[in-house]
XYZ file of C-alpha atoms in Angstrom:
652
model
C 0.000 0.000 0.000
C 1.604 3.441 -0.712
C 1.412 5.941 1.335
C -1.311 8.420 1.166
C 0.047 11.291 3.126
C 2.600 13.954 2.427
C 5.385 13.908 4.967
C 6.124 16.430 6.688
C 8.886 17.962 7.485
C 10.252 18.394 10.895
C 13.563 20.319 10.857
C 16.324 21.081 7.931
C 19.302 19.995 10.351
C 21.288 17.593 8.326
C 23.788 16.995 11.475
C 22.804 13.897 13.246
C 21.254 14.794 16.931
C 19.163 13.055 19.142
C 15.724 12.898 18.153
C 13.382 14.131 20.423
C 9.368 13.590 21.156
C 7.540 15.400 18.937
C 3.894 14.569 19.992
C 1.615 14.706 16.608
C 4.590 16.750 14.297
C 6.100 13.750 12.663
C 4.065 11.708 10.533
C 5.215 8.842 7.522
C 4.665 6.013 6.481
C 6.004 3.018 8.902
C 7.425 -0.269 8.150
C 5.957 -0.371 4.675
C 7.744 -4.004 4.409
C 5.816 -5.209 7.020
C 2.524 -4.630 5.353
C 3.904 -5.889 1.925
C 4.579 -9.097 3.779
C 1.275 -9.157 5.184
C -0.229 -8.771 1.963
C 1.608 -11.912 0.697
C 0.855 -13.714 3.721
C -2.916 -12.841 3.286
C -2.345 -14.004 -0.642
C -2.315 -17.948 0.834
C -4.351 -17.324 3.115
C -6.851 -16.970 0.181
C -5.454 -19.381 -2.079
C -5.884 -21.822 1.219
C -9.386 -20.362 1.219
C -10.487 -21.345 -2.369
C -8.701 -24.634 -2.360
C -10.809 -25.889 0.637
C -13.869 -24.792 -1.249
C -12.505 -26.990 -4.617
C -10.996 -29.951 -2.850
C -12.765 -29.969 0.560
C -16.355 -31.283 1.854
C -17.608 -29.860 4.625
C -20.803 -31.101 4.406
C -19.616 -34.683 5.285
C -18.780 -33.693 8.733
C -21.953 -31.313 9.183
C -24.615 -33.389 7.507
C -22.908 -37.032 7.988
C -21.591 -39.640 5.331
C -21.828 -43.472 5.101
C -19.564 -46.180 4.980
C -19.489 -45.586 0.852
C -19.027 -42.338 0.295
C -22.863 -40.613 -0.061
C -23.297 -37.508 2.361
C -26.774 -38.170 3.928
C -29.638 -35.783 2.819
C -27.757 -34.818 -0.144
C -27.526 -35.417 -3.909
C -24.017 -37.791 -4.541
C -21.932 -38.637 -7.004
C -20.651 -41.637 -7.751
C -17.167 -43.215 -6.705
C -15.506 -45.392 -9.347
C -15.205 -48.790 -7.921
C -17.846 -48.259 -5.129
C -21.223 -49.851 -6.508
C -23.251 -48.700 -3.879
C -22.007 -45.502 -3.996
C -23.765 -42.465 -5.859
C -27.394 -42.604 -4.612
C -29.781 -40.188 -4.068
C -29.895 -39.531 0.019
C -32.038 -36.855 -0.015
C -34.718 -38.169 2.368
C -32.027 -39.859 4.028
C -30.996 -37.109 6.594
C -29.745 -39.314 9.938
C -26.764 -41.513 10.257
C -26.953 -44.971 11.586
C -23.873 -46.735 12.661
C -24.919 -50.394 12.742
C -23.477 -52.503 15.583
C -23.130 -48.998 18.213
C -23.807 -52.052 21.196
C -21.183 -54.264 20.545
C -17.748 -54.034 22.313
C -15.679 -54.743 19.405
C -16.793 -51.012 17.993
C -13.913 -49.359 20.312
C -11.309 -51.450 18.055
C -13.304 -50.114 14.759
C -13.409 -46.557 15.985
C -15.350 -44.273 13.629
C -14.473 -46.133 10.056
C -17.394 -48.731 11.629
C -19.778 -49.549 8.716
C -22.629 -46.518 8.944
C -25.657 -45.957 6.821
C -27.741 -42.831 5.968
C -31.585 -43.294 6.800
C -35.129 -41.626 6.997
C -34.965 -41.690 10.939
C -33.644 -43.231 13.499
C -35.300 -46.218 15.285
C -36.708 -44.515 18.850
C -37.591 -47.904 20.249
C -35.537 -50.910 20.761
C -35.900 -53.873 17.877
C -35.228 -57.102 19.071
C -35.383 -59.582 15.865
C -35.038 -59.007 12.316
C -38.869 -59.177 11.489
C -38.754 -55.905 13.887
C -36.285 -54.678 11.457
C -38.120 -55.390 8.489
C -41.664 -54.137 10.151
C -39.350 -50.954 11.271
C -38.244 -50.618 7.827
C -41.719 -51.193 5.517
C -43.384 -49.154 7.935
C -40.831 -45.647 8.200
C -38.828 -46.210 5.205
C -35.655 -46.420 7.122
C -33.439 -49.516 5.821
C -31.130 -50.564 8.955
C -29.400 -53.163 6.309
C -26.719 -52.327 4.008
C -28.373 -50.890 0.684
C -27.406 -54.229 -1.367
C -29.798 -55.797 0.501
C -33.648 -55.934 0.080
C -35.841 -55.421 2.817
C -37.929 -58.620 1.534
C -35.135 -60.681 2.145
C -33.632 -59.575 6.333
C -35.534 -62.495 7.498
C -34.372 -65.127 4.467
C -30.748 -63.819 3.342
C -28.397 -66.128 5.024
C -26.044 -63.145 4.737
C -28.889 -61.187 7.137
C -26.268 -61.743 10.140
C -23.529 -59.856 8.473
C -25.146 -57.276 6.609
C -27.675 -56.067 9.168
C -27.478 -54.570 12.757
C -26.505 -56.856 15.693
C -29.511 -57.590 17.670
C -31.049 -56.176 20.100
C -31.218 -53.078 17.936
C -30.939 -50.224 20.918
C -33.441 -47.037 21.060
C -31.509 -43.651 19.118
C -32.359 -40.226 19.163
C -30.779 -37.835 16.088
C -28.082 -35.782 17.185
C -28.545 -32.341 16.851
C -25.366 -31.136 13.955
C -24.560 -34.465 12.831
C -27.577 -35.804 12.225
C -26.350 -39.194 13.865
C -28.315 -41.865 15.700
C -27.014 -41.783 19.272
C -28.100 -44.832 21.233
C -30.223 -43.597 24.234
C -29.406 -46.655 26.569
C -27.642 -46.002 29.555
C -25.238 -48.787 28.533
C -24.995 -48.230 24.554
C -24.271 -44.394 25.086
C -21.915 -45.187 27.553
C -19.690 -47.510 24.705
C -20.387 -45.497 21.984
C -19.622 -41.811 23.522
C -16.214 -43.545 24.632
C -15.809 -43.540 20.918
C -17.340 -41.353 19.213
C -16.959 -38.271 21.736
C -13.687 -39.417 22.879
C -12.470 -40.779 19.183
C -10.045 -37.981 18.854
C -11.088 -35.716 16.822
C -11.292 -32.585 19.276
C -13.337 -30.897 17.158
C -16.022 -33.408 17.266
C -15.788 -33.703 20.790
C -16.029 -29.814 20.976
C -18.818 -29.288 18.713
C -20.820 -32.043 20.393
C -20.786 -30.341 24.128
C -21.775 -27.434 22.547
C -24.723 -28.627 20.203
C -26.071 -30.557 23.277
C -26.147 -27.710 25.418
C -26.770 -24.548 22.720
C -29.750 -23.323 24.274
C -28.116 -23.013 27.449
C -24.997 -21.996 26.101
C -27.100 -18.730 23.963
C -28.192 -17.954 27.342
C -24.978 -17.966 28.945
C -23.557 -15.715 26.122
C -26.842 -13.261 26.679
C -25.653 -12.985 30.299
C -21.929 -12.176 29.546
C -22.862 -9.621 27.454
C -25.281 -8.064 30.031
C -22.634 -8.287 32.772
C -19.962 -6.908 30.714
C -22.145 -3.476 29.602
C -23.134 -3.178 33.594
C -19.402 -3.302 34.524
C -18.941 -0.766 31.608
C -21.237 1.200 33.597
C -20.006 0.926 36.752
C -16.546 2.175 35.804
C -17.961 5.086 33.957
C -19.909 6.062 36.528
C -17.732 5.037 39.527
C -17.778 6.835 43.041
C -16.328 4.974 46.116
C -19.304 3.082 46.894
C -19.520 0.996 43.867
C -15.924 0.128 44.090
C -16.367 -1.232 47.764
C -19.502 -3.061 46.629
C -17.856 -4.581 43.548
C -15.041 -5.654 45.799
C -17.100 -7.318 47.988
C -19.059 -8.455 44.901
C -15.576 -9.948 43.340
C -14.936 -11.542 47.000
C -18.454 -13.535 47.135
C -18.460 -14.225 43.685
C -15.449 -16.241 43.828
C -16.021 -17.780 47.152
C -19.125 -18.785 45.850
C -17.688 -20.862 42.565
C -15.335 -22.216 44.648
C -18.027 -23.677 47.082
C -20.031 -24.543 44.104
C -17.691 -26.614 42.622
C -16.467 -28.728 45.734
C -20.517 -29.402 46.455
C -20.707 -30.830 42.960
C -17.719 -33.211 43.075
C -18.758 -34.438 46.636
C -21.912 -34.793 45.111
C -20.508 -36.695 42.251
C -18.299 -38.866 44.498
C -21.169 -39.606 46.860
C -23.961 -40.580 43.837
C -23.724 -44.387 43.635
C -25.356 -44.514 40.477
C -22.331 -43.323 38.261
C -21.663 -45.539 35.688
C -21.251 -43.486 32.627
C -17.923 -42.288 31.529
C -19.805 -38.775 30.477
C -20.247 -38.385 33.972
C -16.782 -39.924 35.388
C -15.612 -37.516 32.867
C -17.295 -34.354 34.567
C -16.469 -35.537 38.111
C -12.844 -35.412 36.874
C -13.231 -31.951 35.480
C -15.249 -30.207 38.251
C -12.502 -31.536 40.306
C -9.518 -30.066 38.396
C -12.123 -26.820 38.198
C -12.455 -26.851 41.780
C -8.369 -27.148 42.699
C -7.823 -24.170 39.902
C -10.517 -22.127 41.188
C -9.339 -22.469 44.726
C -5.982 -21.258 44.009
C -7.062 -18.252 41.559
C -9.273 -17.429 44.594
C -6.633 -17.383 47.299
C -4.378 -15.295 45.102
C -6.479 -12.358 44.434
C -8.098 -12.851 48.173
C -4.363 -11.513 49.396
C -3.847 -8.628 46.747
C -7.473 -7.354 47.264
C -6.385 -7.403 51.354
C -3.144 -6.151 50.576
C -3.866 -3.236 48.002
C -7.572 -2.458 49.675
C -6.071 1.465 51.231
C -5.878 2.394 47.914
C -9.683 2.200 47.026
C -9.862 6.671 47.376
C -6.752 6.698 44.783
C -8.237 4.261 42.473
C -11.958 6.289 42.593
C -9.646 9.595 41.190
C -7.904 7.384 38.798
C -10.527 6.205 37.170
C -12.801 9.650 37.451
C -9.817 11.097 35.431
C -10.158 8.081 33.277
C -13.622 9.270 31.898
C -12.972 12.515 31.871
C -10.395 11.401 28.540
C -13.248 9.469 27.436
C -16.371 11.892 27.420
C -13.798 14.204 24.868
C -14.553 11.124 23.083
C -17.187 9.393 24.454
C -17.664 6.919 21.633
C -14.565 5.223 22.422
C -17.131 2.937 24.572
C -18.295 1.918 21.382
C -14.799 0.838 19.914
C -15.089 -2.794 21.515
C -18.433 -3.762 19.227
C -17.058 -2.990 15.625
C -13.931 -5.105 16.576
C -15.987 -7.449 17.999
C -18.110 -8.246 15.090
C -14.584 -8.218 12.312
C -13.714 -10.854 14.581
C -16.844 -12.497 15.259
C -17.255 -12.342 11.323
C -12.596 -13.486 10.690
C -13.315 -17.054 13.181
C -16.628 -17.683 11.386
C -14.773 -17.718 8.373
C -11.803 -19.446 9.666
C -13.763 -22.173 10.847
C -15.609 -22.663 7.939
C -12.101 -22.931 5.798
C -10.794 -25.579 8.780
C -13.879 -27.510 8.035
C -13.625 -27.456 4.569
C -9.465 -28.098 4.632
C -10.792 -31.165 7.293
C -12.627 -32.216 5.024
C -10.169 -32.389 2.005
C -9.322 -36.127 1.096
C -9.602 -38.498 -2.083
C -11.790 -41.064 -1.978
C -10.273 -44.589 -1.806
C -12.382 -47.691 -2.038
C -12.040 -50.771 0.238
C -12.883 -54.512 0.874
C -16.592 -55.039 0.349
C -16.861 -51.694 -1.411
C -16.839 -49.316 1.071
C -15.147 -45.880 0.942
C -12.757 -44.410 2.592
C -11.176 -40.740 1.990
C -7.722 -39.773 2.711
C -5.864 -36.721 3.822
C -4.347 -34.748 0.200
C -0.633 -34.128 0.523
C 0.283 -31.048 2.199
C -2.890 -30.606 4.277
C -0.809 -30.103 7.715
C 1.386 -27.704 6.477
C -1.827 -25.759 5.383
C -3.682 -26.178 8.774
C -0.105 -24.378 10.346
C -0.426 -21.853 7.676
C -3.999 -21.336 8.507
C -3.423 -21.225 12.247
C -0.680 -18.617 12.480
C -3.458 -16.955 10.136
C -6.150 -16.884 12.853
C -3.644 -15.557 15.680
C -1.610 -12.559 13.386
C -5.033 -11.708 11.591
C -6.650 -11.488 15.155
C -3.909 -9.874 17.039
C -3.604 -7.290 14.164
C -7.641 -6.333 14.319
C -7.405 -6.024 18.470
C -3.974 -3.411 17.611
C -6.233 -1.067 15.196
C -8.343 -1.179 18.262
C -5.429 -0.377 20.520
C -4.195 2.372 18.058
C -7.555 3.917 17.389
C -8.344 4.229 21.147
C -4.148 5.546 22.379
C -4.493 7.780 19.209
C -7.516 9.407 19.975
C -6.450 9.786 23.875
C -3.086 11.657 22.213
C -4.827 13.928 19.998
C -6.776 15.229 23.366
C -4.508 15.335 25.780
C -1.932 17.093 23.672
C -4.481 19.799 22.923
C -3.911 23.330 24.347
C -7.552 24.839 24.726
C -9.191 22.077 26.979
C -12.474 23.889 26.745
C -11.894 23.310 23.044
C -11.890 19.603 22.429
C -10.572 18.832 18.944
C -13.168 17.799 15.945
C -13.742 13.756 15.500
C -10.718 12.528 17.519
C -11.885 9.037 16.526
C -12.159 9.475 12.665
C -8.832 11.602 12.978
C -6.393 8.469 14.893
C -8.337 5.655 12.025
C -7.131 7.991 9.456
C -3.768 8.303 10.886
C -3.333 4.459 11.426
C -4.491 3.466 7.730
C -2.381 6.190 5.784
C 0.299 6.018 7.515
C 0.937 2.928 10.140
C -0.910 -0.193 9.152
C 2.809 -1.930 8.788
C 3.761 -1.378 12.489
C 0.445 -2.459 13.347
C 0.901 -5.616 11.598
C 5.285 -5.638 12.944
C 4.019 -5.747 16.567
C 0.939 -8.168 15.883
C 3.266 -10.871 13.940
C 5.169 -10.822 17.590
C 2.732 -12.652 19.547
C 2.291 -15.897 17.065
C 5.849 -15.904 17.120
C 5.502 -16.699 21.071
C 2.322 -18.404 20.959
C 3.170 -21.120 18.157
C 5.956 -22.173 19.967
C 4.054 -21.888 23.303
C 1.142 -24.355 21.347
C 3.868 -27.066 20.016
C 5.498 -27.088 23.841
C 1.743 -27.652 25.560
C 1.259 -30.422 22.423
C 4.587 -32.220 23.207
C 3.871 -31.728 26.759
C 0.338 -33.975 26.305
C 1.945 -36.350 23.895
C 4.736 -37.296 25.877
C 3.413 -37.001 29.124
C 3.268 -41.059 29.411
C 6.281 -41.588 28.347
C 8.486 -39.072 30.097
C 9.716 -38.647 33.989
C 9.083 -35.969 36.355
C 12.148 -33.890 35.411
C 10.920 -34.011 31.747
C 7.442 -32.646 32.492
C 8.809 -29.861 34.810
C 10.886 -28.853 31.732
C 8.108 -28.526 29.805
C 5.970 -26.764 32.435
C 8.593 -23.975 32.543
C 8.869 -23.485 29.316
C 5.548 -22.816 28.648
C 5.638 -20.498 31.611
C 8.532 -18.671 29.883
C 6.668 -18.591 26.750
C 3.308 -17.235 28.741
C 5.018 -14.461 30.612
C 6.747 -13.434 27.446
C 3.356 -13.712 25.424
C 2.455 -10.763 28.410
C 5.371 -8.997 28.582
C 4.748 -8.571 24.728
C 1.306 -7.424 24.602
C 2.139 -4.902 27.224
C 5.023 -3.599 25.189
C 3.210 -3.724 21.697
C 0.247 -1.068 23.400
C 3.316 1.225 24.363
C 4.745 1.120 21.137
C 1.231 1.842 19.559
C 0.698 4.858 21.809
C 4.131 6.006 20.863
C 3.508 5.710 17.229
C 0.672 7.733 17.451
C 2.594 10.610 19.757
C 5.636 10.500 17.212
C 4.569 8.623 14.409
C 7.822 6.272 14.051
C 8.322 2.868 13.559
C 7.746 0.157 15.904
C 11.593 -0.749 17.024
C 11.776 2.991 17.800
C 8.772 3.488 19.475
C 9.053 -0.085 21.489
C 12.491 1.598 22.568
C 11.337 5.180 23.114
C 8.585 3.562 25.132
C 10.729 2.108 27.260
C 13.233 4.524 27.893
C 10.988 7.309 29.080
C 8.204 5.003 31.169
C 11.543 3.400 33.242
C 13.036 7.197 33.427
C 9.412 8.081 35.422
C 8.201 4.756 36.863
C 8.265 6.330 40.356
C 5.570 8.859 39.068
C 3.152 6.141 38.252
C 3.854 2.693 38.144
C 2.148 1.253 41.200
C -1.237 3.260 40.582
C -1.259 2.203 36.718
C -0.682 -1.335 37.639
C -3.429 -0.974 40.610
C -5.850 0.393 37.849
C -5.309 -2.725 35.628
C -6.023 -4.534 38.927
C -9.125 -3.322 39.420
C -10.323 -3.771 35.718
C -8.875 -7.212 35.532
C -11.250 -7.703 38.961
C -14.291 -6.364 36.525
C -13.090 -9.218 33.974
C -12.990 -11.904 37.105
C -16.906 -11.055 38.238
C -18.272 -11.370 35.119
C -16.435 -14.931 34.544
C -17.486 -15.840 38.109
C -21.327 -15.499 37.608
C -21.207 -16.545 34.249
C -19.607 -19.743 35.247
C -21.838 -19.704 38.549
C -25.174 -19.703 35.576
C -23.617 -22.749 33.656
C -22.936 -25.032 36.914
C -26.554 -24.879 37.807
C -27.448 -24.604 34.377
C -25.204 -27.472 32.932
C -25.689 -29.588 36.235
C -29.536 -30.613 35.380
C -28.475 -32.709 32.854
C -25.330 -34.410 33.293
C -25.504 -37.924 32.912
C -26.080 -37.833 29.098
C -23.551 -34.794 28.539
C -19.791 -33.988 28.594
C -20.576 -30.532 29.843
C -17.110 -29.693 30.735
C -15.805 -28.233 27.701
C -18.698 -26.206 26.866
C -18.534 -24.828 29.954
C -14.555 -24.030 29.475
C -15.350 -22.333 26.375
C -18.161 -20.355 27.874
C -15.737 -18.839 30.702
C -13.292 -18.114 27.933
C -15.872 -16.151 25.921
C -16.827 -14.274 29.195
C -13.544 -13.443 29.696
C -13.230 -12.638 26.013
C -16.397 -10.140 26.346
C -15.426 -8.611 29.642
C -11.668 -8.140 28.093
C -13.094 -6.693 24.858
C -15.605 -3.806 26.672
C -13.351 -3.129 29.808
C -9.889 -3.020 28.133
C -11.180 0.802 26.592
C -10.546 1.955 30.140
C -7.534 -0.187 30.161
C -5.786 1.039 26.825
C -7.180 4.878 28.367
C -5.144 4.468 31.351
C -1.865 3.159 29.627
C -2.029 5.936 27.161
C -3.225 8.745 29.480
C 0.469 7.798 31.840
C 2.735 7.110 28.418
C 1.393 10.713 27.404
C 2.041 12.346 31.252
C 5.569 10.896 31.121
C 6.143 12.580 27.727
C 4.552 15.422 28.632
C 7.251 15.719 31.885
C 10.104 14.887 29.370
C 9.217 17.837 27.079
C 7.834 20.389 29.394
C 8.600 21.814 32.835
C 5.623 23.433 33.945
C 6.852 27.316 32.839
C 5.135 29.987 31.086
C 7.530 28.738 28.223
C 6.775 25.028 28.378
C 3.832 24.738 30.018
C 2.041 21.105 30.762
C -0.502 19.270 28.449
C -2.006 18.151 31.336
C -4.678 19.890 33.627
C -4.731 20.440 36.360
C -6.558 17.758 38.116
C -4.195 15.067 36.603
C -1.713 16.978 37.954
C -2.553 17.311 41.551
C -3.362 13.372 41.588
C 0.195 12.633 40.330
C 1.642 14.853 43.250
C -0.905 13.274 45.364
C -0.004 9.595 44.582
C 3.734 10.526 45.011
C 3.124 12.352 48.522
C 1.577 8.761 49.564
C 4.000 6.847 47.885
C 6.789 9.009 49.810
C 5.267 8.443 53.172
C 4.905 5.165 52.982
C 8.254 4.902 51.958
C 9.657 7.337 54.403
C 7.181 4.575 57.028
C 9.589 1.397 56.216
C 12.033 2.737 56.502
C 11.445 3.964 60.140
C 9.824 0.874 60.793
C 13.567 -0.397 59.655
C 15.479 1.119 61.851
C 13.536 1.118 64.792
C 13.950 -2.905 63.924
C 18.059 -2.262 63.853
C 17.975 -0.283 66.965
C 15.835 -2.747 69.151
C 18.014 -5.453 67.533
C 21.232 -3.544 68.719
C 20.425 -2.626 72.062
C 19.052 -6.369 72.634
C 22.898 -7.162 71.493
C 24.185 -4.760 74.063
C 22.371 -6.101 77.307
């Protein structure tokens, strides 16, 4: 992309100096590469795209296939060498796997012989006239297709090519369309294989299916939560913060208790047989240990950081001051929202499809079988660093739009003046001029998070086959990897905020950044990171109740369900609301302190140089300093008084 924008010109020095902050003089285009490479990278990304739609068949795993090669419910063409392939399934919507009963189906796995029929059977059939009466009577053939209905009670092959008897009662699953035994004993066998074949994604898409209503309801609640905290830290006085600390504090003593009721309920309920629910008793247990600790942690800071409640109320008053000069900054989190809502739909669909991508192969007795095309992995690792640079690059314009918008007002003279469409002003700035750092500081986090991924993967893979020492290796790498995935994201907002102030490159700004916020940390380190506390608390309550609705939600039904990864991914989109809607006041605060510290390293206060800031900011900065001194100034009395007593102890 070439730039749009004239550059303009700063100074006619030719001597080399030392290039100082110019808050919105400088202004070019920035790592241009960068955004060149993107656009290549974004090149396979589409070719990926329409090669899934040419070679892959995604309706196979959404509608269901048979053993030979005919998606059920759908028009099929035929497979050369497969005789009973090619038929016309369109009335043929459900998919039968014969034999779900019988032990031996945990050696088959999946590639067991299924059929595509009118409906499933909803009451057990004990002998083949049953079949035949079940099949004259609904149109529903429970035989392999070379064999006529007429002849299940004379074919001597009858045994082989029909469904071991007793024929248990099935239900249609909700996505798949398949006949899921409703038994107690058959849906314990075949959800050992079928849910737990794996194939995460069935397993996945399964927990949610069976619990979407739920789940919708869930989502309705996160969303409600996440606009009332959005609220409350617009609007917040002292009261509110002391009830939403005490809110935080019950909310997660409350999971907690939740969960350790509902595995000593598990463990106490002698009629647990199923490995669904062996399966959740295992996972509200490892819920309930997590949980517990998370708890216990943010029990001490709260008790520890709770005197600075008055400090935090000023904080964050200041906080919205910045935002009503651009008050639709609170709306920021819903358009990026929906590009991503709109980027995963269309991922998924393309992982589908590239899932789905195999030629067919025919086998003994003329069933099919389809097999991965060449190269397929190497696109699914193509298409996953897609989904985390594409997505880390939409929540930066997000970043930038917000710390630019926050620049152009606080480096404004006439405060009574606010300046024109602050908003429109920082999204023009960011796509004429610094899309490419954008996309520099984004491609930094797959580069921690793929290897982060492949260490958690080798971690599970190996886990049986490696000693203690091994897996604590492992475990600290991926704790390196996680707190330099943080450290990361914290830098890449800095070096957004300082592109926007100076309008350089991401190296240089990720430097500048640095330089000036460790020349001033005294001035404002503990209170920014105190203000992230409290918004990451805002993030916690939401994920508490949300979680708190799906235990008593999820809990009615939980002998027939693997609810525990539904209700993993429903805490992670809570979290993922509450992050998207509070992290405005987040990106406010880390821009409002980048832009005091520059405004301290280019101005002293004088009728010359006066400050950007007002004067409110100001007195809270001397304010949080005077308190910071004291308490200070308090250790270290408290230190010596120690060394005196100590020494005069040592004298007696």
């Amino acid at each position: 992309m070439h730039c749009l924008g004239a550059e303009y010109l700063v100074s006619a020095e030719r001597a080399p100096r030392q290039r100082e902050w110019r808050p919105q003089i400088y202004r070019k285009c920035t790592d241009t590469a960068w955004l060149f490479l993107f656009f290549l990278f974004w090149t396979g990304l589409v070719f990926i795209m329409g090669y899934s739609v040419v070679a892959g068949a995604a309706g196979r795993l959404l509608f269901g296939y048979d053993s030979f090669g005919k998606v059920c419910g759908k028009k099929n063409s035929p497979v050369e060498g497969a005789p009973l392939s090619g038929q016309d399934m369109t009335l043929k919507k459900h998919v039968f796997f014969m034999n779900s009963c019988n032990l031996e189906v945990k050696g088959m796995r999946l590639d067991r012989t299924a059929l595509c029929v009118s409906s499933c059977p909803e009451e057990q059939l004990d002998s083949l006239e049953e079949v035949q009466l079940f099949a004259n009577t609904s149109g529903s053939f429970l035989c392999v297709y070379s064999l006529n209905s007429f002849n299940y009670t004379h074919s001597p092959k009858a045994d082989s090519l029909c469904p071991r008897l007793p024929v248990p009662p099935s239900k249609s699953f909700p996505l798949f369309n398949r006949c899921i035994p409703q038994t107690p004993e058959c849906y314990s066998l075949f959800a050992s294989v079928w849910i737990n074949d794996g194939d995460t994604l069935h397993r996945i898409l399964s927990g949610i299916m069976s619990g979407r209503d739920t789940i919708l309801g869930l989502c309705i609640l996160t969303l409600a939560l996440s606009l009332a905290m959005m609220f409350t830290f617009r609007f917040i006085t002292t009261l509110l913060v002391n009830i939403f600390i005490s809110l935080v504090i019950l909310g997660l003593l409350f999971v907690c208790g939740v969960l350790w009721w509902l595995y000593y309920d598990y463990t106490n309920d002698l009629s647990i047989e199923l490995d669904t629910e062996r399966e959740n008793m295992k996972c509200v247990l490892g819920f309930a240990i997590v949980s517990t600790g998370i708890t216990a942690v943010l029990l001490v800071l709260i008790f520890v950081l709770r005197k600075r409640i008055k400090l935090t109320v000023e904080l964050f008053q200041i906080t919205n001051k910045a935002i009503s000069s651009a008050p639709f900054l609170l709306f920021q989190p819903l358009w990026t929202f929906t590009i991503l809502i709109f980027f995963w739909v269309l991922w998924v669909a393309v992982l589908l499809s590239l899932g789905t991508a195999g030629a067919a192969q025919v086998m003994e007795g003329g069933q099919v079988e389809y097999k991965p095309l060449s190269g397929i992995r190497y696109m699914w690792s193509y298409h996953l660093i897609g989904l985390i640079w594409t997505s880390e690059f939409i929540l930066a314009c997000q970043q930038m739009t917000i710390a630019g918008a926050v620049v152009t007002c606080y480096f404004n003279r006439s405060k009574n003046d606010p300046p024109d469409r602050p908003i429109l002003s920082s999204l023009s700035i960011l796509f004429f001029y610094h899309q490419g750092t954008l996309v520099k500081g984004s491609f930094l986090i797959p580069v921690v998070r793929i290897p982060r991924i492949i260490v958690m993967s080798m971690q599970n893979a190996l886990k049986e086959q490696h000693g203690a020492l091994s897996r604590y290796l492992f475990r600290c790498c991926y704790c390196c990897f996680w707190c330099l995935d943080k450290y990361l994201l914290h830098l890449n907002q800095n070096a957004y905020t300082t592109t926007a102030i100076n309008g350089t490159d991401f190296c240089t700004s990720a430097k500048d950044a640095f330089k000036i916020l460790s020349k001033n940390s005294s001035h404002f380190t503990s209170i920014n990171c105190f203000g992230d506390f409290i918004i990451f608390l805002g993030k916690v309550l939401v994920v508490c109740f949300t979680v708190f609705g799906g235990l008593m939600a999820f809990n009615y039904n939980r002998a027939f369900q693997v609810w525990a990864v539904p209700l993993l991914l429903v805490a992670f989109f809570a979290y993922l609301v509450a992050h998207s809607f509070l992290s405005v006041f987040e990106t406010v605060l880390d821009a409002l302190f980048l832009c005091f510290a520059v405004d301290l390293e280019t101005n002293d206060g004088s009728s010359e140089k006066p400050y950007f800031m007002d004067q409110e900011f100001l007195s809270f900065v001397k304010k949080s300093n005077k308190l910071n001194n004291a308490r200070a100034r308090q250790d270290e009395h408290s230190l010596k008084n120690d060394e005196g007593t100590e020494l005069q102890t040592i004298a007696r």
